[in-house]
Amino acid sequence: MRISTESPTEPMLRPADQDRPEFRILVICTGNLFRSPLAAGLLQQGFDEVAPGRFLVDSAGTAGVSAEPVTHEVKSLAAEWGFDLSGFRARRLQSTDIIESDLIIGMERWHRSQAVILEPSALKRSFTLREFARIIRPLPAAVGLTSRRRWTQLVSQAQRSRMPHADRPECDDVVDPHQDWSRLCETMIEQMVPGVFDIVDWEYRSTVCSPYS
């Protein structure tokens, strides 16, 4: 399926962002020390492989402790996954982070809600990781567009397709491992990684067929 660039319902890029080539994604958790830096690192790594220079992924925490480093366990897991968090420092979510982002991804429904409370304009572009992944997973690739424009359209389409999880609402969340890393780490990985792969894969499917990639 090809999404036409002449569709009258195509979402418009915000005026201040017309000349910005990259699509900006903000990943949010609570402390910005476990889930969000790991998910953001995985997303950035994946996008850099399939569409270099087209995506900028950042992270923040709704209760982030500024300048706090991640734990040794988190750094080690990131290294296993192929990226470096040794210089990473946590930071607290600000309204400017949300305003400047094209897509906001929370680790839990509560994080998504906090983003919208802080900046109401984010309502239509805020999802949880697993929610966004399950919505876009069945959607066909969009070729014939730049990455930024097709993702602007994708976010709009995902918002229109949003519905509660068929089983339980909490199935859209990623568990917080900070209280018991050894027990909850594997659950976090099982819940997080497939969603990241689904999100990157949608861009891959679109990019391999696109003359604009």
Short mmCIF file of N, CA, C and O in Angstrom, two decimals, residues 72-170:
data_model
loop_
_atom_site.label_atom_id
_atom_site.label_comp_id
_atom_site.label_asym_id
_atom_site.label_seq_id
_atom_site.Cartn_x
_atom_site.Cartn_y
_atom_site.Cartn_z
N HIS A 72 25.45 -0.32 37.19
CA HIS A 72 26.37 -1.22 36.49
C HIS A 72 25.60 -2.25 35.68
O HIS A 72 25.98 -2.58 34.54
N GLU A 73 24.50 -2.76 36.24
CA GLU A 73 23.70 -3.77 35.54
C GLU A 73 23.10 -3.21 34.25
O GLU A 73 23.08 -3.88 33.22
N VAL A 74 22.63 -1.97 34.30
CA VAL A 74 22.04 -1.35 33.11
C VAL A 74 23.13 -1.09 32.07
O VAL A 74 22.93 -1.34 30.87
N LYS A 75 24.28 -0.59 32.50
CA LYS A 75 25.39 -0.38 31.57
C LYS A 75 25.82 -1.68 30.91
O LYS A 75 26.10 -1.72 29.71
N SER A 76 25.86 -2.74 31.70
CA SER A 76 26.28 -4.04 31.16
C SER A 76 25.28 -4.57 30.14
O SER A 76 25.67 -5.11 29.10
N LEU A 77 23.99 -4.41 30.42
CA LEU A 77 22.97 -4.87 29.49
C LEU A 77 23.03 -4.05 28.20
O LEU A 77 22.94 -4.62 27.09
N ALA A 78 23.21 -2.75 28.32
CA ALA A 78 23.34 -1.92 27.13
C ALA A 78 24.54 -2.36 26.29
O ALA A 78 24.46 -2.43 25.06
N ALA A 79 25.64 -2.66 26.95
CA ALA A 79 26.84 -3.11 26.23
C ALA A 79 26.57 -4.42 25.50
O ALA A 79 27.02 -4.62 24.36
N GLU A 80 25.83 -5.32 26.14
CA GLU A 80 25.46 -6.58 25.47
C GLU A 80 24.63 -6.31 24.23
O GLU A 80 24.74 -7.04 23.23
N TRP A 81 23.80 -5.29 24.28
CA TRP A 81 22.93 -4.95 23.16
C TRP A 81 23.64 -4.09 22.12
O TRP A 81 23.06 -3.79 21.08
N GLY A 82 24.87 -3.66 22.41
CA GLY A 82 25.66 -2.97 21.40
C GLY A 82 25.73 -1.46 21.49
O GLY A 82 26.18 -0.81 20.55
N PHE A 83 25.32 -0.87 22.60
CA PHE A 83 25.47 0.58 22.73
C PHE A 83 25.98 0.92 24.13
O PHE A 83 25.94 0.09 25.05
N ASP A 84 26.46 2.14 24.29
CA ASP A 84 27.19 2.55 25.49
C ASP A 84 26.38 3.54 26.31
O ASP A 84 25.99 4.60 25.82
N LEU A 85 26.13 3.21 27.57
CA LEU A 85 25.46 4.12 28.50
C LEU A 85 26.38 4.59 29.62
O LEU A 85 25.91 5.13 30.62
N SER A 86 27.69 4.39 29.45
CA SER A 86 28.61 4.75 30.53
C SER A 86 28.63 6.25 30.82
O SER A 86 28.88 6.67 31.95
N GLY A 87 28.36 7.04 29.80
CA GLY A 87 28.34 8.49 30.00
C GLY A 87 26.94 9.06 30.18
O GLY A 87 26.78 10.28 30.29
N PHE A 88 25.96 8.20 30.23
CA PHE A 88 24.57 8.65 30.33
C PHE A 88 24.29 9.23 31.72
O PHE A 88 24.74 8.70 32.73
N ARG A 89 23.48 10.29 31.76
CA ARG A 89 23.04 10.87 33.02
C ARG A 89 21.53 11.14 32.94
O ARG A 89 21.03 11.67 31.94
N ALA A 90 20.82 10.75 33.97
CA ALA A 90 19.36 10.91 34.00
C ALA A 90 18.98 12.39 34.02
O ALA A 90 19.73 13.24 34.48
N ARG A 91 17.78 12.65 33.54
CA ARG A 91 17.25 14.01 33.62
C ARG A 91 15.74 13.96 33.75
O ARG A 91 15.09 13.00 33.35
N ARG A 92 15.20 15.02 34.34
CA ARG A 92 13.76 15.11 34.58
C ARG A 92 13.05 15.66 33.34
O ARG A 92 13.55 16.55 32.67
N LEU A 93 11.90 15.09 33.06
CA LEU A 93 11.09 15.50 31.92
C LEU A 93 10.68 16.96 32.04
O LEU A 93 10.22 17.40 33.08
N GLN A 94 10.83 17.70 30.95
CA GLN A 94 10.42 19.10 30.86
C GLN A 94 9.40 19.26 29.73
O GLN A 94 9.39 18.49 28.77
N SER A 95 8.58 20.28 29.82
CA SER A 95 7.57 20.50 28.78
C SER A 95 8.23 20.75 27.42
O SER A 95 7.68 20.36 26.39
N THR A 96 9.40 21.37 27.41
CA THR A 96 10.09 21.61 26.14
C THR A 96 10.49 20.31 25.46
O THR A 96 10.50 20.23 24.23
N ASP A 97 10.80 19.27 26.24
CA ASP A 97 11.12 17.96 25.67
C ASP A 97 9.94 17.44 24.86
O ASP A 97 10.10 16.88 23.77
N ILE A 98 8.75 17.62 25.41
CA ILE A 98 7.54 17.11 24.77
C ILE A 98 7.20 17.95 23.54
O ILE A 98 6.87 17.41 22.47
N ILE A 99 7.29 19.26 23.67
CA ILE A 99 6.97 20.15 22.58
C ILE A 99 7.86 19.87 21.37
O ILE A 99 7.40 19.90 20.21
N GLU A 100 9.12 19.57 21.61
CA GLU A 100 10.08 19.37 20.53
C GLU A 100 10.08 17.96 19.96
O GLU A 100 10.84 17.67 19.04
N SER A 101 9.24 17.07 20.50
CA SER A 101 9.23 15.68 20.05
C SER A 101 8.04 15.41 19.13
O SER A 101 6.95 15.93 19.33
N ASP A 102 8.27 14.56 18.14
CA ASP A 102 7.22 14.18 17.20
C ASP A 102 6.42 12.98 17.69
O ASP A 102 5.28 12.78 17.27
N LEU A 103 7.03 12.18 18.55
CA LEU A 103 6.38 11.00 19.11
C LEU A 103 6.87 10.82 20.54
O LEU A 103 8.08 10.85 20.79
N ILE A 104 5.94 10.64 21.47
CA ILE A 104 6.29 10.41 22.88
C ILE A 104 5.91 8.97 23.22
O ILE A 104 4.77 8.56 23.01
N ILE A 105 6.87 8.22 23.74
CA ILE A 105 6.66 6.82 24.07
C ILE A 105 6.92 6.63 25.57
O ILE A 105 8.04 6.83 26.05
N GLY A 106 5.89 6.25 26.30
CA GLY A 106 6.03 5.96 27.72
C GLY A 106 6.22 4.48 27.97
O GLY A 106 5.78 3.65 27.18
N MET A 107 6.86 4.16 29.06
CA MET A 107 7.02 2.76 29.42
C MET A 107 5.75 2.21 30.06
O MET A 107 5.49 1.01 30.02
N GLU A 108 4.96 3.10 30.65
CA GLU A 108 3.68 2.71 31.25
C GLU A 108 2.62 3.74 30.84
O GLU A 108 2.93 4.85 30.43
N ARG A 109 1.36 3.35 31.01
CA ARG A 109 0.26 4.27 30.70
C ARG A 109 0.35 5.53 31.54
O ARG A 109 -0.01 6.62 31.09
N TRP A 110 0.86 5.41 32.76
CA TRP A 110 0.99 6.57 33.64
C TRP A 110 1.96 7.59 33.07
O TRP A 110 1.73 8.80 33.16
N HIS A 111 3.04 7.12 32.47
CA HIS A 111 4.02 8.04 31.87
C HIS A 111 3.41 8.78 30.69
O HIS A 111 3.65 9.98 30.51
N ARG A 112 2.64 8.07 29.90
CA ARG A 112 1.94 8.70 28.78
C ARG A 112 1.00 9.79 29.31
O ARG A 112 0.95 10.90 28.76
N SER A 113 0.29 9.50 30.39
CA SER A 113 -0.63 10.47 30.97
C SER A 113 0.11 11.69 31.53
O SER A 113 -0.35 12.83 31.38
N GLN A 114 1.26 11.46 32.16
CA GLN A 114 2.03 12.56 32.71
C GLN A 114 2.54 13.50 31.63
O GLN A 114 2.59 14.71 31.82
N ALA A 115 2.90 12.94 30.49
CA ALA A 115 3.35 13.77 29.37
C ALA A 115 2.22 14.68 28.90
O ALA A 115 2.43 15.87 28.63
N VAL A 116 1.02 14.13 28.83
CA VAL A 116 -0.13 14.91 28.36
C VAL A 116 -0.53 15.96 29.39
O VAL A 116 -0.92 17.08 29.03
N ILE A 117 -0.43 15.63 30.67
CA ILE A 117 -0.73 16.62 31.72
C ILE A 117 0.25 17.78 31.65
O ILE A 117 -0.13 18.95 31.76
N LEU A 118 1.52 17.45 31.41
CA LEU A 118 2.55 18.49 31.34
C LEU A 118 2.42 19.33 30.08
O LEU A 118 2.65 20.54 30.10
N GLU A 119 2.01 18.68 28.98
CA GLU A 119 1.86 19.40 27.71
C GLU A 119 0.67 18.80 26.96
O GLU A 119 0.80 17.81 26.24
N PRO A 120 -0.54 19.36 27.13
CA PRO A 120 -1.76 18.79 26.54
C PRO A 120 -1.70 18.59 25.03
O PRO A 120 -2.38 17.71 24.50
N SER A 121 -0.89 19.36 24.33
CA SER A 121 -0.80 19.20 22.88
C SER A 121 -0.22 17.84 22.47
O SER A 121 -0.31 17.45 21.31
N ALA A 122 0.35 17.11 23.44
CA ALA A 122 0.96 15.82 23.15
C ALA A 122 -0.04 14.67 23.10
O ALA A 122 0.34 13.53 22.81
N LEU A 123 -1.31 14.94 23.36
CA LEU A 123 -2.30 13.88 23.48
C LEU A 123 -2.30 12.93 22.29
O LEU A 123 -2.31 11.71 22.45
N LYS A 124 -2.27 13.48 21.08
CA LYS A 124 -2.41 12.65 19.88
C LYS A 124 -1.11 11.99 19.44
O LYS A 124 -1.11 11.19 18.50
N ARG A 125 0.00 12.30 20.10
CA ARG A 125 1.27 11.68 19.72
C ARG A 125 1.96 11.01 20.90
O ARG A 125 3.17 10.79 20.88
N SER A 126 1.18 10.64 21.91
CA SER A 126 1.72 9.95 23.09
C SER A 126 1.12 8.56 23.21
O SER A 126 -0.11 8.40 23.18
N PHE A 127 1.98 7.56 23.36
CA PHE A 127 1.59 6.16 23.45
C PHE A 127 2.53 5.46 24.43
O PHE A 127 3.59 5.99 24.76
N THR A 128 2.16 4.28 24.86
CA THR A 128 3.17 3.45 25.52
C THR A 128 3.91 2.69 24.43
O THR A 128 3.43 2.56 23.30
N LEU A 129 5.08 2.18 24.77
CA LEU A 129 5.88 1.44 23.80
C LEU A 129 5.11 0.26 23.22
O LEU A 129 5.02 0.09 21.99
N ARG A 130 4.54 -0.55 24.09
CA ARG A 130 3.85 -1.75 23.63
C ARG A 130 2.56 -1.41 22.91
O ARG A 130 2.15 -2.10 21.97
N GLU A 131 1.89 -0.34 23.34
CA GLU A 131 0.68 0.10 22.67
C GLU A 131 0.99 0.53 21.23
O GLU A 131 0.32 0.10 20.28
N PHE A 132 2.00 1.38 21.07
CA PHE A 132 2.34 1.87 19.74
C PHE A 132 2.78 0.72 18.83
O PHE A 132 2.38 0.65 17.66
N ALA A 133 3.56 -0.21 19.38
CA ALA A 133 4.04 -1.35 18.58
C ALA A 133 2.88 -2.21 18.10
O ALA A 133 2.84 -2.63 16.94
N ARG A 134 1.91 -2.50 18.97
CA ARG A 134 0.81 -3.37 18.56
C ARG A 134 -0.11 -2.68 17.56
O ARG A 134 -0.72 -3.34 16.70
N ILE A 135 -0.20 -1.34 17.63
CA ILE A 135 -1.03 -0.61 16.68
C ILE A 135 -0.40 -0.62 15.29
O ILE A 135 -1.07 -0.86 14.28
N ILE A 136 0.91 -0.36 15.21
CA ILE A 136 1.53 -0.23 13.89
C ILE A 136 1.98 -1.56 13.30
O ILE A 136 2.24 -1.63 12.10
N ARG A 137 2.03 -2.60 14.13
CA ARG A 137 2.53 -3.90 13.65
C ARG A 137 1.82 -4.37 12.39
O ARG A 137 2.48 -4.81 11.43
N PRO A 138 0.49 -4.31 12.32
CA PRO A 138 -0.18 -4.81 11.12
C PRO A 138 -0.29 -3.78 9.99
O PRO A 138 -0.77 -4.12 8.90
N LEU A 139 0.14 -2.56 10.23
CA LEU A 139 -0.02 -1.53 9.21
C LEU A 139 0.97 -1.75 8.06
O LEU A 139 2.13 -2.10 8.29
N PRO A 140 0.52 -1.54 6.83
CA PRO A 140 1.41 -1.74 5.68
C PRO A 140 2.50 -0.68 5.62
O PRO A 140 2.36 0.41 6.18
N ALA A 141 3.58 -1.04 4.96
CA ALA A 141 4.67 -0.09 4.77
C ALA A 141 4.19 1.11 3.97
O ALA A 141 3.24 1.03 3.20
N ALA A 142 4.86 2.24 4.16
CA ALA A 142 4.52 3.47 3.43
C ALA A 142 5.74 3.90 2.63
O ALA A 142 6.73 4.36 3.20
N VAL A 143 5.70 3.72 1.32
CA VAL A 143 6.83 4.07 0.47
C VAL A 143 6.54 5.36 -0.28
O VAL A 143 5.41 5.85 -0.31
N GLY A 144 7.58 5.93 -0.88
CA GLY A 144 7.40 7.15 -1.65
C GLY A 144 7.43 8.41 -0.83
O GLY A 144 7.07 9.48 -1.33
N LEU A 145 7.84 8.30 0.44
CA LEU A 145 7.88 9.45 1.33
C LEU A 145 9.22 9.47 2.06
O LEU A 145 9.87 8.44 2.21
N THR A 146 9.62 10.64 2.54
CA THR A 146 10.77 10.69 3.42
C THR A 146 10.38 10.04 4.75
O THR A 146 9.20 9.95 5.08
N SER A 147 11.37 9.62 5.51
CA SER A 147 11.09 8.98 6.80
C SER A 147 10.28 9.91 7.70
O SER A 147 9.32 9.48 8.35
N ARG A 148 10.64 11.16 7.73
CA ARG A 148 9.96 12.09 8.64
C ARG A 148 8.50 12.26 8.28
O ARG A 148 7.62 12.26 9.13
N ARG A 149 8.23 12.39 6.99
CA ARG A 149 6.84 12.59 6.58
C ARG A 149 6.01 11.33 6.79
O ARG A 149 4.86 11.39 7.22
N ARG A 150 6.56 10.16 6.49
CA ARG A 150 5.75 8.95 6.67
C ARG A 150 5.51 8.67 8.15
O ARG A 150 4.47 8.14 8.53
N TRP A 151 6.46 9.06 9.02
CA TRP A 151 6.24 8.84 10.45
C TRP A 151 5.27 9.86 11.02
O TRP A 151 4.54 9.57 11.97
N THR A 152 5.22 11.05 10.48
CA THR A 152 4.21 12.02 10.88
C THR A 152 2.83 11.46 10.55
O THR A 152 1.89 11.53 11.35
N GLN A 153 2.71 10.85 9.37
CA GLN A 153 1.45 10.23 8.98
C GLN A 153 1.16 9.00 9.85
O GLN A 153 0.01 8.76 10.23
N LEU A 154 2.21 8.22 10.15
CA LEU A 154 2.02 7.01 10.93
C LEU A 154 1.48 7.33 12.32
O LEU A 154 0.57 6.65 12.82
N VAL A 155 2.04 8.33 12.98
CA VAL A 155 1.58 8.71 14.31
C VAL A 155 0.11 9.13 14.26
O VAL A 155 -0.69 8.76 15.14
N SER A 156 -0.26 9.88 13.25
CA SER A 156 -1.65 10.30 13.10
C SER A 156 -2.56 9.08 12.89
O SER A 156 -3.64 8.99 13.48
N GLN A 157 -2.11 8.15 12.07
CA GLN A 157 -2.90 6.94 11.83
C GLN A 157 -2.99 6.09 13.09
O GLN A 157 -4.05 5.51 13.39
N ALA A 158 -1.91 6.01 13.84
CA ALA A 158 -1.92 5.23 15.08
C ALA A 158 -2.90 5.82 16.09
O ALA A 158 -3.61 5.10 16.80
N GLN A 159 -2.96 7.15 16.15
CA GLN A 159 -3.90 7.79 17.07
C GLN A 159 -5.34 7.46 16.69
O GLN A 159 -6.18 7.18 17.55
N ARG A 160 -5.63 7.45 15.40
CA ARG A 160 -6.98 7.13 14.95
C ARG A 160 -7.32 5.67 15.18
O ARG A 160 -8.50 5.31 15.31
N SER A 161 -6.30 4.81 15.23
CA SER A 161 -6.50 3.37 15.40
C SER A 161 -6.40 2.93 16.85
O SER A 161 -6.53 1.74 17.14
N ARG A 162 -6.20 3.87 17.76
CA ARG A 162 -5.99 3.53 19.16
C ARG A 162 -7.23 2.88 19.76
O ARG A 162 -8.34 3.35 19.58
N MET A 163 -7.01 1.80 20.51
CA MET A 163 -8.07 1.16 21.26
C MET A 163 -7.46 0.40 22.43
O MET A 163 -6.28 0.05 22.39
N PRO A 164 -8.23 0.13 23.48
CA PRO A 164 -7.68 -0.58 24.64
C PRO A 164 -7.18 -1.96 24.27
O PRO A 164 -7.64 -2.57 23.30
N HIS A 165 -6.22 -2.43 25.04
CA HIS A 165 -5.69 -3.77 24.81
C HIS A 165 -6.82 -4.79 24.95
O HIS A 165 -7.67 -4.68 25.83
N ALA A 166 -6.81 -5.80 24.09
CA ALA A 166 -7.90 -6.78 24.06
C ALA A 166 -7.96 -7.62 25.33
O ALA A 166 -9.04 -8.10 25.71
N ASP A 167 -6.84 -7.81 26.01
CA ASP A 167 -6.83 -8.62 27.23
C ASP A 167 -6.94 -7.75 28.48
O ASP A 167 -8.00 -7.67 29.09
N ARG A 168 -5.84 -7.10 28.85
CA ARG A 168 -5.84 -6.26 30.05
C ARG A 168 -5.07 -4.98 29.75
O ARG A 168 -4.06 -5.01 29.04
N PRO A 169 -5.49 -3.85 30.29
CA PRO A 169 -4.78 -2.59 30.03
C PRO A 169 -3.30 -2.64 30.38
O PRO A 169 -2.47 -2.05 29.68
N GLU A 170 -2.95 -3.37 31.46
CA GLU A 170 -1.56 -3.42 31.88
C GLU A 170 -0.66 -4.15 30.89
O GLU A 170 0.57 -4.08 30.99
#
